[in-house]
Amino acid sequence: MEDEVDRLVAAWRRERPDLDVEPLEVLSRVSRLARHLDRARRLAFSEHALEPWEFDVLTALRRAGTPYQLSPGQLLTQTLVTSGTMTNRIDRLAKKGLVERLPDPSDRRGVLVRLTDEGRDRADRSLAGLLDQERAILAELSRAQRGELAALLRGLTAPFDNIPG
C-alpha cells in the first residue's frame, strides 16, 4: 500500500538523485504520525474539557501514586517546561479546582502540588479516552508488530531521553 511519504520520496529521488533520501522514509512517517497523534490527543482531552498541557500535569501527579502529589521541580522534570511556565500551569489548574498547593513538610519554603478528587477523576477519564484513540490508531498492527515497533522506536528515542541536563 502506497502512502504520501512514498510519493514524496519518489519525487525527491527523481528531482535529486544525487541525495540519499532514505531517512525520509522513516522520519517523515514519524512526523506525519505525530501530527495524527496530536489530533487524537486533542480530541480525547477536549471530550474531558482538558488541554494537552493540563493532561500532562494531571497525569504526572496521578502516576505519582497516593497521595498524588509532587513538588513543582518534580513536575518540571516530567513535563519538560520552564519553572515560570509550570507556575502558570499550576495556578490555572488550581483555579479550575483540579490541583491544590500544600506546604512541603520537609521544606518550610517549598510547596507540593496535589491532585484534587476532581483532578484525579478527570485524569483517569481522559487517559481512558486517549487509550481508546491510540488503540484505534494501532489497530492494523498485530501484538507482535506493536512490540517490534515499540522496541525500534525506543532505540531511537532513548538517547534523547537520557541526555543529562
Short mmCIF file of N, CA, C and O in Angstrom, two decimals, residues 74-148:
data_model
loop_
_atom_site.label_atom_id
_atom_site.label_comp_id
_atom_site.label_asym_id
_atom_site.label_seq_id
_atom_site.Cartn_x
_atom_site.Cartn_y
_atom_site.Cartn_z
N GLN A 74 9.70 18.50 40.56
CA GLN A 74 9.45 17.17 40.01
C GLN A 74 8.54 17.25 38.79
O GLN A 74 8.72 16.52 37.82
N LEU A 75 7.56 18.14 38.85
CA LEU A 75 6.68 18.33 37.69
C LEU A 75 7.45 18.89 36.50
O LEU A 75 7.19 18.50 35.35
N LEU A 76 8.39 19.79 36.76
CA LEU A 76 9.22 20.33 35.68
C LEU A 76 9.97 19.22 34.97
O LEU A 76 10.03 19.17 33.74
N THR A 77 10.56 18.32 35.75
CA THR A 77 11.34 17.22 35.19
C THR A 77 10.47 16.33 34.30
O THR A 77 10.90 15.90 33.24
N GLN A 78 9.26 16.09 34.73
CA GLN A 78 8.39 15.18 33.97
C GLN A 78 7.74 15.82 32.76
O GLN A 78 7.40 15.12 31.80
N THR A 79 7.54 17.13 32.79
CA THR A 79 6.82 17.78 31.69
C THR A 79 7.70 18.61 30.78
O THR A 79 7.23 19.12 29.77
N LEU A 80 8.97 18.78 31.14
CA LEU A 80 9.95 19.48 30.31
C LEU A 80 9.55 20.91 29.95
O LEU A 80 9.65 21.32 28.79
N VAL A 81 9.08 21.66 30.96
CA VAL A 81 8.78 23.08 30.75
C VAL A 81 9.61 23.90 31.73
O VAL A 81 10.20 23.37 32.67
N THR A 82 9.62 25.22 31.54
CA THR A 82 10.37 26.10 32.43
C THR A 82 9.62 26.29 33.75
O THR A 82 8.41 26.03 33.83
N SER A 83 10.32 26.79 34.75
CA SER A 83 9.67 26.99 36.05
C SER A 83 8.56 28.04 35.96
O SER A 83 7.52 27.89 36.60
N GLY A 84 8.76 29.09 35.17
CA GLY A 84 7.71 30.10 35.01
C GLY A 84 6.46 29.52 34.36
O GLY A 84 5.34 29.82 34.77
N THR A 85 6.67 28.68 33.35
CA THR A 85 5.55 28.03 32.69
C THR A 85 4.82 27.12 33.67
O THR A 85 3.59 27.10 33.72
N MET A 86 5.59 26.36 34.47
CA MET A 86 4.96 25.44 35.42
C MET A 86 4.16 26.20 36.47
O MET A 86 3.05 25.80 36.82
N THR A 87 4.70 27.31 36.96
CA THR A 87 3.97 28.11 37.95
C THR A 87 2.63 28.56 37.37
O THR A 87 1.59 28.45 38.03
N ASN A 88 2.66 29.04 36.13
CA ASN A 88 1.43 29.46 35.45
C ASN A 88 0.45 28.30 35.32
O ASN A 88 -0.75 28.44 35.56
N ARG A 89 0.95 27.14 34.95
CA ARG A 89 0.08 25.97 34.78
C ARG A 89 -0.54 25.53 36.10
O ARG A 89 -1.73 25.21 36.15
N ILE A 90 0.25 25.53 37.14
CA ILE A 90 -0.28 25.16 38.46
C ILE A 90 -1.36 26.15 38.88
O ILE A 90 -2.43 25.75 39.38
N ASP A 91 -1.11 27.44 38.67
CA ASP A 91 -2.10 28.46 39.01
C ASP A 91 -3.41 28.21 38.28
O ASP A 91 -4.50 28.26 38.87
N ARG A 92 -3.32 27.94 37.00
CA ARG A 92 -4.53 27.74 36.19
C ARG A 92 -5.28 26.47 36.60
O ARG A 92 -6.52 26.46 36.66
N LEU A 93 -4.54 25.40 36.88
CA LEU A 93 -5.18 24.16 37.32
C LEU A 93 -5.81 24.32 38.71
O LEU A 93 -6.87 23.75 38.98
N ALA A 94 -5.17 25.09 39.56
CA ALA A 94 -5.72 25.34 40.90
C ALA A 94 -7.02 26.14 40.80
O ALA A 94 -7.99 25.85 41.50
N LYS A 95 -7.07 27.13 39.91
CA LYS A 95 -8.29 27.92 39.71
C LYS A 95 -9.45 27.04 39.24
O LYS A 95 -10.60 27.29 39.55
N LYS A 96 -9.14 26.00 38.47
CA LYS A 96 -10.16 25.08 37.99
C LYS A 96 -10.53 24.02 39.03
O LYS A 96 -11.40 23.20 38.79
N GLY A 97 -9.82 24.01 40.15
CA GLY A 97 -10.10 23.03 41.20
C GLY A 97 -9.56 21.64 40.91
O GLY A 97 -10.00 20.66 41.51
N LEU A 98 -8.55 21.55 40.02
CA LEU A 98 -8.01 20.25 39.65
C LEU A 98 -6.77 19.89 40.46
O LEU A 98 -6.42 18.71 40.58
N VAL A 99 -6.08 20.90 41.00
CA VAL A 99 -4.94 20.68 41.89
C VAL A 99 -5.04 21.67 43.04
O VAL A 99 -5.76 22.66 42.98
N GLU A 100 -4.26 21.37 44.08
CA GLU A 100 -4.15 22.30 45.20
C GLU A 100 -2.69 22.37 45.62
O GLU A 100 -1.94 21.41 45.42
N ARG A 101 -2.32 23.52 46.16
CA ARG A 101 -0.97 23.69 46.69
C ARG A 101 -1.00 23.44 48.19
O ARG A 101 -1.90 23.91 48.88
N LEU A 102 0.02 22.72 48.67
CA LEU A 102 0.15 22.43 50.10
C LEU A 102 1.56 22.77 50.54
O LEU A 102 2.50 22.64 49.75
N PRO A 103 1.74 23.16 51.80
CA PRO A 103 3.11 23.36 52.27
C PRO A 103 3.87 22.04 52.27
O PRO A 103 3.31 20.99 52.56
N ASP A 104 5.15 22.11 51.91
CA ASP A 104 6.01 20.92 51.92
C ASP A 104 6.52 20.72 53.34
O ASP A 104 7.26 21.56 53.86
N PRO A 105 6.14 19.63 54.01
CA PRO A 105 6.55 19.43 55.39
C PRO A 105 8.07 19.27 55.56
O PRO A 105 8.59 19.49 56.64
N SER A 106 8.77 18.93 54.48
CA SER A 106 10.22 18.75 54.58
C SER A 106 11.00 20.01 54.17
O SER A 106 12.22 20.02 54.24
N ASP A 107 10.30 21.05 53.75
CA ASP A 107 10.95 22.29 53.32
C ASP A 107 10.00 23.45 53.59
O ASP A 107 9.00 23.62 52.87
N ARG A 108 10.32 24.26 54.61
CA ARG A 108 9.40 25.34 55.01
C ARG A 108 9.05 26.29 53.88
O ARG A 108 7.98 26.87 53.85
N ARG A 109 9.99 26.48 52.94
CA ARG A 109 9.73 27.41 51.83
C ARG A 109 9.07 26.73 50.64
O ARG A 109 8.63 27.39 49.72
N GLY A 110 9.05 25.41 50.64
CA GLY A 110 8.56 24.68 49.48
C GLY A 110 7.07 24.40 49.52
O GLY A 110 6.41 24.54 50.56
N VAL A 111 6.57 24.02 48.37
CA VAL A 111 5.17 23.62 48.26
C VAL A 111 5.10 22.28 47.54
O VAL A 111 6.03 21.87 46.84
N LEU A 112 4.01 21.62 47.73
CA LEU A 112 3.68 20.41 46.99
C LEU A 112 2.41 20.68 46.21
O LEU A 112 1.55 21.43 46.66
N VAL A 113 2.30 20.06 45.06
CA VAL A 113 1.10 20.18 44.24
C VAL A 113 0.40 18.83 44.31
O VAL A 113 1.01 17.80 44.03
N ARG A 114 -0.87 18.86 44.70
CA ARG A 114 -1.62 17.62 44.87
C ARG A 114 -2.87 17.65 44.00
O ARG A 114 -3.56 18.67 43.90
N LEU A 115 -3.19 16.50 43.41
CA LEU A 115 -4.44 16.35 42.67
C LEU A 115 -5.62 16.44 43.62
O LEU A 115 -5.60 15.85 44.70
N THR A 116 -6.65 17.12 43.20
CA THR A 116 -7.92 17.05 43.91
C THR A 116 -8.65 15.81 43.42
O THR A 116 -8.24 15.17 42.43
N ASP A 117 -9.75 15.46 44.08
CA ASP A 117 -10.54 14.32 43.61
C ASP A 117 -11.02 14.55 42.18
O ASP A 117 -10.98 13.64 41.35
N GLU A 118 -11.46 15.78 41.89
CA GLU A 118 -11.90 16.11 40.53
C GLU A 118 -10.74 15.99 39.54
O GLU A 118 -10.92 15.49 38.43
N GLY A 119 -9.56 16.43 39.92
CA GLY A 119 -8.39 16.32 39.06
C GLY A 119 -8.05 14.86 38.77
O GLY A 119 -7.73 14.50 37.64
N ARG A 120 -8.12 14.02 39.79
CA ARG A 120 -7.83 12.61 39.60
C ARG A 120 -8.87 11.97 38.68
O ARG A 120 -8.54 11.22 37.76
N ASP A 121 -10.15 12.27 38.90
CA ASP A 121 -11.20 11.71 38.05
C ASP A 121 -11.03 12.16 36.60
O ASP A 121 -11.17 11.36 35.67
N ARG A 122 -10.70 13.44 36.41
CA ARG A 122 -10.53 13.96 35.04
C ARG A 122 -9.32 13.31 34.38
O ARG A 122 -9.37 12.97 33.19
N ALA A 123 -8.24 13.13 35.12
CA ALA A 123 -7.05 12.47 34.57
C ALA A 123 -7.39 11.04 34.16
O ALA A 123 -7.01 10.59 33.07
N ASP A 124 -8.11 10.33 35.02
CA ASP A 124 -8.46 8.93 34.73
C ASP A 124 -9.36 8.82 33.50
O ASP A 124 -9.14 7.98 32.63
N ARG A 125 -10.37 9.67 33.43
CA ARG A 125 -11.30 9.61 32.30
C ARG A 125 -10.62 9.99 30.98
O ARG A 125 -10.83 9.36 29.95
N SER A 126 -9.78 11.02 31.03
CA SER A 126 -9.12 11.44 29.80
C SER A 126 -8.07 10.43 29.35
O SER A 126 -7.88 10.22 28.15
N LEU A 127 -7.41 9.76 30.29
CA LEU A 127 -6.46 8.71 29.92
C LEU A 127 -7.19 7.56 29.23
O LEU A 127 -6.73 7.06 28.20
N ALA A 128 -8.33 7.17 29.76
CA ALA A 128 -9.12 6.10 29.13
C ALA A 128 -9.52 6.50 27.71
O ALA A 128 -9.41 5.69 26.78
N GLY A 129 -9.92 7.75 27.52
CA GLY A 129 -10.28 8.23 26.18
C GLY A 129 -9.09 8.25 25.24
O GLY A 129 -9.20 7.88 24.07
N LEU A 130 -7.94 8.66 25.75
CA LEU A 130 -6.72 8.68 24.94
C LEU A 130 -6.35 7.27 24.51
O LEU A 130 -6.01 7.02 23.35
N LEU A 131 -6.43 6.32 25.43
CA LEU A 131 -6.07 4.94 25.09
C LEU A 131 -7.01 4.37 24.04
O LEU A 131 -6.58 3.61 23.17
N ASP A 132 -8.28 4.73 24.08
CA ASP A 132 -9.21 4.31 23.02
C ASP A 132 -8.76 4.85 21.66
O ASP A 132 -8.76 4.11 20.67
N GLN A 133 -8.39 6.13 21.63
CA GLN A 133 -7.92 6.75 20.38
C GLN A 133 -6.66 6.05 19.88
O GLN A 133 -6.52 5.76 18.69
N GLU A 134 -5.73 5.78 20.81
CA GLU A 134 -4.46 5.18 20.40
C GLU A 134 -4.62 3.73 19.97
O GLU A 134 -3.94 3.27 19.04
N ARG A 135 -5.53 2.99 20.60
CA ARG A 135 -5.81 1.62 20.16
C ARG A 135 -6.33 1.62 18.72
O ARG A 135 -5.96 0.76 17.92
N ALA A 136 -7.18 2.57 18.41
CA ALA A 136 -7.71 2.67 17.06
C ALA A 136 -6.60 2.95 16.04
O ALA A 136 -6.59 2.37 14.95
N ILE A 137 -5.65 3.79 16.40
CA ILE A 137 -4.54 4.10 15.50
C ILE A 137 -3.68 2.86 15.25
O ILE A 137 -3.21 2.63 14.14
N LEU A 138 -3.50 2.05 16.28
CA LEU A 138 -2.64 0.86 16.18
C LEU A 138 -3.38 -0.40 15.74
O LEU A 138 -2.76 -1.47 15.63
N ALA A 139 -4.66 -0.30 15.46
CA ALA A 139 -5.49 -1.47 15.20
C ALA A 139 -5.00 -2.34 14.04
O ALA A 139 -5.21 -3.55 14.04
N GLU A 140 -4.34 -1.75 13.07
CA GLU A 140 -3.87 -2.51 11.90
C GLU A 140 -2.65 -3.37 12.20
O GLU A 140 -2.28 -4.22 11.39
N LEU A 141 -2.01 -3.15 13.35
CA LEU A 141 -0.81 -3.90 13.70
C LEU A 141 -1.13 -5.03 14.66
O LEU A 141 -1.95 -4.87 15.56
N SER A 142 -0.46 -6.16 14.48
CA SER A 142 -0.61 -7.27 15.41
C SER A 142 0.12 -6.93 16.72
O SER A 142 0.92 -5.99 16.77
N ARG A 143 -0.13 -7.72 17.75
CA ARG A 143 0.56 -7.51 19.02
C ARG A 143 2.08 -7.60 18.82
O ARG A 143 2.83 -6.79 19.36
N ALA A 144 2.52 -8.58 18.03
CA ALA A 144 3.96 -8.73 17.78
C ALA A 144 4.51 -7.52 17.04
O ALA A 144 5.61 -7.04 17.36
N GLN A 145 3.78 -7.02 16.06
CA GLN A 145 4.24 -5.84 15.32
C GLN A 145 4.31 -4.61 16.23
O GLN A 145 5.23 -3.82 16.12
N ARG A 146 3.31 -4.47 17.10
CA ARG A 146 3.34 -3.33 18.05
C ARG A 146 4.55 -3.43 18.96
O ARG A 146 5.22 -2.42 19.23
N GLY A 147 4.88 -4.64 19.42
CA GLY A 147 6.06 -4.83 20.26
C GLY A 147 7.34 -4.51 19.52
O GLY A 147 8.25 -3.87 20.07
N GLU A 148 7.42 -4.96 18.28
CA GLU A 148 8.60 -4.69 17.47
C GLU A 148 8.75 -3.19 17.21
O GLU A 148 9.85 -2.64 17.32
#
